[in-house]
Coordinates of C-alpha atoms in Angstrom, one line a residue:
X47 CA 24.6 4.7 4.0
X48 CA 23.8 6.0 0.5
X49 CA 20.5 4.8 -0.7
X50 CA 17.6 5.2 -3.2
X51 CA 14.3 4.1 -1.9
X52 CA 11.1 3.7 -3.9
X53 CA 7.6 2.9 -2.9
X54 CA 6.8 0.2 -5.5
X55 CA 8.2 -1.8 -8.4
X56 CA 8.2 0.1 -11.6
X57 CA 9.2 3.4 -10.1
X58 CA 12.8 4.2 -10.9
X59 CA 13.3 7.1 -8.4
X60 CA 11.5 9.4 -6.1
X61 CA 12.1 13.2 -6.4
X62 CA 11.1 15.2 -3.4
X63 CA 10.8 19.0 -3.4
X64 CA 10.3 20.8 -0.1
X65 CA 9.7 24.4 0.6
X66 CA 11.3 25.8 3.7
X67 CA 9.3 28.2 5.8
X68 CA 9.6 30.4 9.0
X69 CA 11.9 32.8 10.6
X70 CA 14.9 32.1 12.8
X71 CA 14.9 33.6 16.3
X72 CA 16.5 33.0 19.7
X73 CA 14.4 30.8 22.0
X74 CA 15.9 29.5 25.2
X75 CA 13.1 31.1 27.2
X76 CA 10.7 28.5 26.0
X77 CA 12.7 25.5 27.1
X78 CA 10.6 22.9 29.0
X79 CA 7.2 24.4 28.0
X80 CA 4.6 22.2 26.2
X81 CA 1.4 22.7 24.3
X82 CA 0.1 25.2 21.6
X83 CA 2.1 28.4 21.5
X84 CA 4.8 27.0 23.9
X85 CA 7.5 27.8 21.3
X86 CA 5.8 30.6 19.4
X87 CA 8.2 32.8 17.4
X88 CA 10.8 30.1 17.1
X89 CA 11.9 28.2 14.0
X90 CA 13.2 24.6 14.0
X91 CA 15.6 23.6 11.2
X92 CA 15.5 20.0 10.0
X93 CA 18.0 18.6 7.6
X94 CA 16.5 15.7 5.6
X95 CA 18.3 13.8 2.9
X96 CA 17.1 13.8 -0.7
X97 CA 14.4 11.2 -1.3
X98 CA 13.6 10.6 2.4
X99 CA 10.6 13.0 2.9
X100 CA 7.6 12.7 0.5
X101 CA 5.7 16.0 0.0
X102 CA 2.5 14.7 1.6
X103 CA 4.5 13.6 4.7
X104 CA 6.2 17.0 5.0
X105 CA 3.0 18.9 4.6
X106 CA 1.1 16.9 7.2
X107 CA 4.1 16.9 9.6
X108 CA 4.6 20.6 9.3
X109 CA 0.9 21.3 10.0
X110 CA 0.8 19.2 13.1
X111 CA 4.2 20.4 14.4
X112 CA 3.2 24.1 14.0
X113 CA -0.3 23.4 15.6
X114 CA 1.1 21.7 18.6
X115 CA 4.1 23.9 19.3
X116 CA 3.3 27.3 17.8
X117 CA 6.8 27.2 16.2
X118 CA 7.7 27.1 12.5
X119 CA 9.4 24.2 10.8
X120 CA 12.2 24.8 8.2
X121 CA 13.0 21.7 6.2
X122 CA 16.2 21.8 4.2
X123 CA 16.8 18.9 1.8
X124 CA 20.4 17.8 1.6
X125 CA 22.3 15.7 -1.0
X126 CA 24.1 12.5 0.0
X127 CA 27.2 13.4 -2.0
X128 CA 29.4 15.3 0.4
X129 CA 27.0 15.3 3.4
X130 CA 29.5 13.9 5.9
X131 CA 31.9 16.9 5.5
X132 CA 29.0 19.3 5.4
X133 CA 27.4 18.0 8.5
X134 CA 30.7 17.7 10.4
X135 CA 31.3 21.4 9.6
X136 CA 27.8 22.4 10.5
X137 CA 27.9 20.7 13.9
X138 CA 31.0 22.6 14.8
X139 CA 29.5 26.0 14.1
X140 CA 27.3 28.2 16.4
X141 CA 24.1 27.6 14.5
X142 CA 23.9 23.9 13.5
X143 CA 20.7 22.3 12.2
X144 CA 18.6 21.5 15.2
X145 CA 17.4 18.0 13.9
X146 CA 19.0 16.1 11.1
X147 CA 18.9 12.7 9.3
X148 CA 22.0 10.7 9.6
X149 CA 23.0 7.3 8.1
X150 CA 22.7 4.6 10.7
X151 CA 26.2 3.4 10.2
X152 CA 27.5 6.9 10.4
X153 CA 25.9 7.6 13.8
X154 CA 28.8 6.2 16.0
X155 CA 31.4 8.5 14.3
X156 CA 29.3 11.6 15.0
X157 CA 28.5 10.5 18.5
X158 CA 32.2 10.0 19.3
X159 CA 32.9 13.6 18.3
X160 CA 30.3 15.0 20.8
X161 CA 28.2 16.5 18.1
X162 CA 25.0 14.6 19.0
X163 CA 22.7 15.3 22.0
X164 CA 21.9 12.5 24.5
X165 CA 18.3 11.3 23.8
X166 CA 18.0 8.8 26.7
X167 CA 15.0 10.6 28.1
X168 CA 13.3 10.5 24.7
X169 CA 14.0 6.8 24.3
X170 CA 12.4 6.2 27.7
X171 CA 9.3 8.2 26.8
X172 CA 8.5 7.0 23.2
X173 CA 11.0 4.2 22.3
X174 CA 9.9 1.3 24.4
X175 CA 8.8 -0.7 21.4
X176 CA 11.4 0.3 18.9
X177 CA 12.7 -2.8 17.1
X178 CA 16.0 -3.7 18.9
X179 CA 18.0 -4.5 15.8
X180 CA 17.0 -1.1 14.3
X181 CA 17.8 0.9 17.4
X182 CA 21.3 -0.5 17.9
X183 CA 23.0 2.0 15.6
X184 CA 21.5 4.9 17.6
X185 CA 23.4 3.7 20.8
X186 CA 27.1 4.5 21.3
X187 CA 29.0 3.8 24.5
X188 CA 25.8 2.8 26.2
X189 CA 24.0 6.1 25.5
X190 CA 21.2 6.9 23.1
X191 CA 22.5 9.5 20.6
X192 CA 19.8 9.1 17.9
X193 CA 16.4 7.6 17.2
X194 CA 15.7 4.9 14.6
X195 CA 13.7 6.4 11.7
X196 CA 13.5 4.1 8.6
X197 CA 15.3 1.2 7.1
X198 CA 15.7 -1.1 4.1
X199 CA 17.4 -4.5 3.4
X200 CA 18.0 -7.0 0.7
X201 CA 15.5 -9.5 -0.7
X202 CA 15.4 -12.0 -3.5
X203 CA 14.1 -10.6 -6.7
X204 CA 13.2 -13.4 -9.1
X205 CA 11.8 -14.1 -12.6
X206 CA 8.4 -15.8 -12.2
X207 CA 8.6 -17.3 -15.7
X208 CA 12.0 -18.8 -15.2
X209 CA 11.0 -20.3 -11.8
X210 CA 7.7 -21.7 -13.3
X211 CA 9.4 -23.2 -16.3
X212 CA 11.9 -25.0 -14.1
X213 CA 9.0 -26.4 -12.1
X214 CA 9.4 -24.2 -9.0
X215 CA 5.8 -23.6 -8.1
X216 CA 6.2 -22.2 -4.5
X217 CA 8.3 -19.5 -3.1
X218 CA 11.2 -21.0 -1.1
X219 CA 10.8 -20.7 2.7
X220 CA 14.1 -22.2 3.7
X221 CA 17.7 -22.0 2.5
X222 CA 17.6 -25.6 1.3
X223 CA 14.4 -25.0 -0.6
X224 CA 16.1 -22.0 -2.3
X225 CA 19.1 -24.1 -3.3
X226 CA 16.7 -26.8 -4.6
X227 CA 14.9 -24.2 -6.7
X228 CA 18.3 -23.0 -8.1
X229 CA 19.2 -26.6 -8.8
X230 CA 16.0 -27.0 -10.9
X231 CA 16.8 -23.9 -12.9
X232 CA 20.3 -25.1 -13.5
X233 CA 19.1 -28.5 -14.6
X234 CA 16.7 -26.8 -17.1
X235 CA 19.7 -25.2 -18.6
X236 CA 17.9 -22.1 -20.1
X237 CA 18.8 -19.5 -17.5
X238 CA 21.6 -18.6 -15.0
X239 CA 20.0 -19.7 -11.7
X240 CA 21.4 -16.8 -9.6
X241 CA 23.3 -13.7 -10.6
X242 CA 25.7 -13.0 -7.7
X243 CA 29.0 -11.2 -8.3
X244 CA 31.9 -12.0 -6.0
X245 CA 31.8 -8.7 -4.2
X246 CA 28.2 -8.3 -3.1
X247 CA 29.6 -7.2 0.2
X248 CA 26.4 -6.2 2.0
X249 CA 24.8 -9.6 1.3
X250 CA 28.0 -11.2 2.7
X251 CA 27.7 -8.9 5.8
X252 CA 24.3 -10.3 6.4
X253 CA 25.6 -13.8 6.3
X254 CA 28.3 -12.9 8.9
X255 CA 25.6 -11.5 11.1
X256 CA 23.7 -14.8 10.8
X257 CA 26.7 -16.7 11.8
X258 CA 27.3 -14.5 14.8
X259 CA 30.6 -13.4 13.4
X260 CA 32.4 -10.2 14.3
X261 CA 34.5 -8.5 11.6
X262 CA 36.6 -6.6 14.0
X263 CA 38.0 -7.2 17.5
X264 CA 39.8 -5.2 20.2
X265 CA 43.6 -5.6 20.5
X266 CA 44.4 -3.6 23.6
X267 CA 42.9 -0.1 23.0
X268 CA 42.6 -0.4 19.2
X269 CA 40.3 -2.2 16.8
X270 CA 41.9 -4.7 14.4
X271 CA 40.7 -7.2 11.7
X272 CA 38.8 -10.3 12.8
X273 CA 38.4 -11.7 9.3
X274 CA 40.4 -14.7 10.3
X275 CA 37.6 -15.9 12.7
X276 CA 36.3 -19.3 11.6
X277 CA 32.7 -17.9 11.8
X278 CA 33.6 -15.4 9.1
X279 CA 34.9 -18.3 7.1
X280 CA 31.6 -20.2 7.5
X281 CA 29.8 -17.2 6.2
X282 CA 32.1 -17.0 3.2
X283 CA 31.6 -20.7 2.5
X284 CA 27.9 -20.1 2.4
X285 CA 28.4 -17.1 0.1
X286 CA 30.4 -19.4 -2.2
X287 CA 27.6 -21.9 -2.3
X288 CA 25.3 -19.2 -3.6
X289 CA 28.0 -17.8 -6.0
X290 CA 28.6 -21.2 -7.5
X291 CA 25.2 -20.9 -9.2
X292 CA 26.3 -17.7 -10.9
X293 CA 28.5 -16.8 -13.9
X294 CA 29.0 -13.3 -12.6
X295 CA 32.6 -11.9 -12.2
X296 CA 34.3 -12.8 -9.0
X297 CA 36.1 -9.4 -8.8
X298 CA 33.1 -7.1 -9.3
X299 CA 30.2 -5.9 -7.1
X300 CA 26.5 -5.7 -7.8
X301 CA 26.8 -2.3 -9.4
X302 CA 29.5 -3.3 -11.9
X303 CA 27.5 -3.9 -14.0
X304 CA 24.2 -3.0 -12.4
X305 CA 22.7 -6.4 -11.6
X306 CA 19.2 -5.1 -12.4
X307 CA 20.3 -4.5 -16.0
X308 CA 21.6 -8.1 -16.2
X309 CA 18.3 -9.4 -14.7
X310 CA 16.4 -7.3 -17.3
X311 CA 17.6 -9.5 -20.1
X312 CA 15.3 -12.3 -18.9
X313 CA 18.0 -15.0 -18.6
X314 CA 18.6 -14.9 -14.9
X315 CA 16.4 -16.8 -12.3
X316 CA 17.1 -14.5 -9.4
X317 CA 19.4 -12.0 -7.8
X318 CA 19.8 -10.6 -4.3
X319 CA 19.3 -6.9 -4.0
X320 CA 17.3 -3.9 -2.8
X321 CA 13.7 -3.6 -3.8
X322 CA 14.4 -0.4 -5.8
X323 CA 16.7 -2.3 -8.1
X324 CA 13.6 -3.6 -9.8
X325 CA 13.3 -0.1 -11.2
X326 CA 16.7 -0.5 -12.9
X327 CA 15.5 -3.7 -14.5
X328 CA 12.2 -2.2 -15.7
X329 CA 14.0 0.9 -17.1
X330 CA 16.2 -1.4 -19.1
X331 CA 13.4 -3.6 -20.2
X332 CA 9.8 -2.5 -19.4
X333 CA 8.4 -5.9 -20.4
X334 CA 10.3 -7.5 -17.4
X335 CA 8.0 -5.8 -14.9
X336 CA 5.3 -8.4 -15.0
X337 CA 7.8 -11.1 -14.4
X338 CA 9.4 -9.7 -11.2
X339 CA 8.6 -11.3 -7.9
X340 CA 10.1 -10.9 -4.4
X341 CA 10.7 -13.1 -1.4
X342 CA 12.5 -12.8 1.9
X343 CA 16.0 -14.3 1.8
X344 CA 15.4 -17.7 3.4
X345 CA 17.2 -18.8 6.5
X346 CA 18.0 -22.3 7.7
X347 CA 14.5 -22.8 9.0
X348 CA 11.2 -21.3 7.8
X349 CA 10.5 -19.5 11.0
X350 CA 13.7 -17.4 10.9
X351 CA 14.8 -15.5 7.7
X352 CA 18.4 -15.1 6.8
X353 CA 20.1 -12.2 8.6
X354 CA 20.6 -9.1 6.5
X355 CA 22.5 -5.8 6.5
X356 CA 20.1 -3.1 7.6
X357 CA 20.7 0.2 5.8
X358 CA 18.8 3.2 7.0
X359 CA 18.6 6.5 8.8
X360 CA 18.4 7.7 12.3
X361 CA 17.2 11.1 13.5
X362 CA 19.5 13.1 15.8
X363 CA 19.6 16.4 17.6
X364 CA 22.7 18.6 17.5
X365 CA 24.4 19.0 20.8
X366 CA 25.0 22.6 19.9
X367 CA 21.3 23.4 19.2
X368 CA 19.8 26.0 21.4
X369 CA 16.3 24.4 20.8
X370 CA 16.7 21.1 22.5
X371 CA 13.2 20.9 23.9
X372 CA 11.6 22.0 20.7
X373 CA 13.7 19.5 18.8
X374 CA 12.5 16.7 21.1
X375 CA 8.9 17.8 20.5
X376 CA 9.5 17.5 16.8
X377 CA 10.9 14.0 17.2
X378 CA 7.9 12.9 19.2
X379 CA 5.7 13.9 16.3
X380 CA 7.9 12.7 13.5
X381 CA 8.5 9.3 15.2
X382 CA 4.8 8.8 16.2
X383 CA 2.9 5.9 14.9
X384 CA 1.0 8.2 12.6
X385 CA 4.0 9.7 10.8
X386 CA 6.2 6.6 11.0
X387 CA 3.4 4.6 9.4
X388 CA 2.8 7.3 6.8
X389 CA 6.4 7.4 5.8
X390 CA 6.6 3.6 5.6
X391 CA 3.6 3.5 3.3
X392 CA 4.7 6.3 1.0
X393 CA 8.3 5.3 0.7
X394 CA 8.1 1.6 1.1
X395 CA 10.6 1.6 3.9
X396 CA 10.7 -0.5 7.1
X397 CA 9.4 1.5 10.1
X398 CA 11.1 1.6 13.5
X399 CA 8.7 -0.8 15.2
X400 CA 7.2 -4.1 14.0
X401 CA 3.7 -3.1 14.9
X402 CA 3.7 -0.6 12.0
X403 CA 4.8 -3.1 9.3
X404 CA 1.1 -3.4 8.3
X405 CA 1.6 -0.1 6.4
X406 CA 3.7 -2.0 3.9
X407 CA 0.8 -4.2 2.8
X408 CA 0.4 -4.0 -1.0
X409 CA 4.1 -3.2 -1.6
X410 CA 5.6 -6.6 -2.5
X411 CA 9.2 -5.6 -2.2
X412 CA 8.8 -4.0 1.2
X413 CA 6.6 -7.0 2.4
X414 CA 9.5 -9.3 1.5
X415 CA 12.1 -7.2 3.3
X416 CA 10.2 -6.6 6.5
X417 CA 10.4 -10.1 8.1
X418 CA 14.2 -10.0 8.2
X419 CA 14.5 -6.7 10.0
X420 CA 14.3 -8.2 13.4
X421 CA 17.3 -10.5 12.7
X422 CA 19.3 -8.0 10.8
X423 CA 22.3 -5.9 11.8
X424 CA 24.9 -3.5 10.5
X425 CA 28.6 -3.2 9.9
X426 CA 30.6 -2.8 13.1
X427 CA 29.2 0.2 15.1
X428 CA 32.5 1.9 15.8
X429 CA 33.7 5.3 14.7
X430 CA 36.8 3.7 13.2
X431 CA 34.8 1.8 10.6
X432 CA 34.3 4.8 8.4
X433 CA 37.5 4.3 6.4
X434 CA 37.2 0.6 5.9
X435 CA 34.7 0.6 3.1
X436 CA 36.5 3.2 0.9
X437 CA 37.5 1.7 -2.4
X438 CA 39.2 -0.7 -2.7
X439 CA 37.3 -2.3 0.2
X440 CA 39.6 -4.9 1.7
X441 CA 36.7 -7.2 2.6
X442 CA 35.7 -7.3 -1.1
X443 CA 39.3 -8.1 -1.9
X444 CA 39.1 -11.0 0.7
X445 CA 35.9 -12.3 -0.9
X446 CA 37.5 -12.4 -4.4
X447 CA 40.6 -14.1 -3.1
X448 CA 38.5 -16.8 -1.4
X449 CA 36.3 -17.4 -4.5
X450 CA 39.5 -17.6 -6.6
X451 CA 40.7 -20.5 -4.5
X452 CA 42.6 -19.2 -1.5
X453 CA 41.7 -20.7 1.9
X454 CA 39.7 -18.6 4.3
X455 CA 42.9 -18.1 6.4
X456 CA 45.0 -17.1 3.4
X457 CA 42.4 -14.7 2.1
X458 CA 42.0 -13.1 5.4
X459 CA 45.7 -12.8 6.0
X460 CA 46.2 -11.2 2.6
X461 CA 44.1 -8.1 3.5
X462 CA 44.8 -7.9 7.2
X463 CA 47.5 -5.2 7.0
X464 CA 45.3 -2.9 4.8
X465 CA 42.3 -3.6 7.0
X466 CA 44.2 -2.7 10.2
X467 CA 45.7 0.4 8.5
X468 CA 42.2 1.7 7.8
X469 CA 41.0 1.0 11.3
X470 CA 43.9 3.0 12.7
X471 CA 43.1 6.1 10.6
X472 CA 42.2 9.1 12.7
X473 CA 38.6 10.2 12.4

């Protein structure tokens, strides 16, 4: 999943520059050895995506890795644009990157091709307390093909002054309290209670997860649309209840226009988005910064937040790497509490275990996102999903059709053929 992640409100983007070091050399003779100098003379290549690896984190990780293994670490920063084709090609060649970052929803497709090494032994050794919802995308056909690294999800970003002026003095803890707050803002008549365009698809995906709905189902040996499921309809009804507070277009998503720019004008009570979208608002109107607050998307009860779509990254080892043991030593260090915690703190991302969420203290956007991680989920974790979200996304078309008055069944039926066509595309 393509993402920008920032450590705190007010920071529009994070630019990371990393210097690669070390020499490549053959190394199978060191397989299985541990400790200092076990892998001396070898170089491990790690592909990380742009924005994922802060300089301080890379510097500390490199020092510890080289001290513990005697090997060199070569970090190569990759761009999100075009990465799927680049990685697919690299994994088919004789000298692929040994370890690489991979989008969590992309992991099943690569696992199906045989490009990822089985990490079951690593999971047994260091993954006993990984958050289950975050680890699900690393598992394919019952095998562990990746390791959960970092994640992010949507929160409510709200205008403190608009809420206060409407008489909302406490952050909503339940869905009904949130709707009550929006009703007060609506009654005040000075601001749009909620900005929610009709095609905020990832928010809708979270609602389907909360309803226990599945977007696809098996028909014989193939996957087909399950949009007609009544549970999907329940999620869409809930989405409509939120959307009814908004004047946003029913046929646009949150990036058309950027909802942060709409919020920046000061005439919107709240919107549902990623924490980094505050940076968009602040860039458009620096004065809005002091007004921005965050809270977890409330669920039906105060003890359980609304389910959310979890975007993020896993770490994987190339099946074709000749440095499997060295790569696993790298993962043990990179995924340790020390470095998971450091990455969470520096980048404001959710770490792979709940016990490390204390590293988010002081980052209001991340603190608001963290509680929902345990009840979050993803898009269907099947290799066939890759083509579904290409524009025009048929689920977005379904959402607009429903909001424009079609019944759930009619809206689902109207996109079924296109949905199934995409699921049938060869990977």
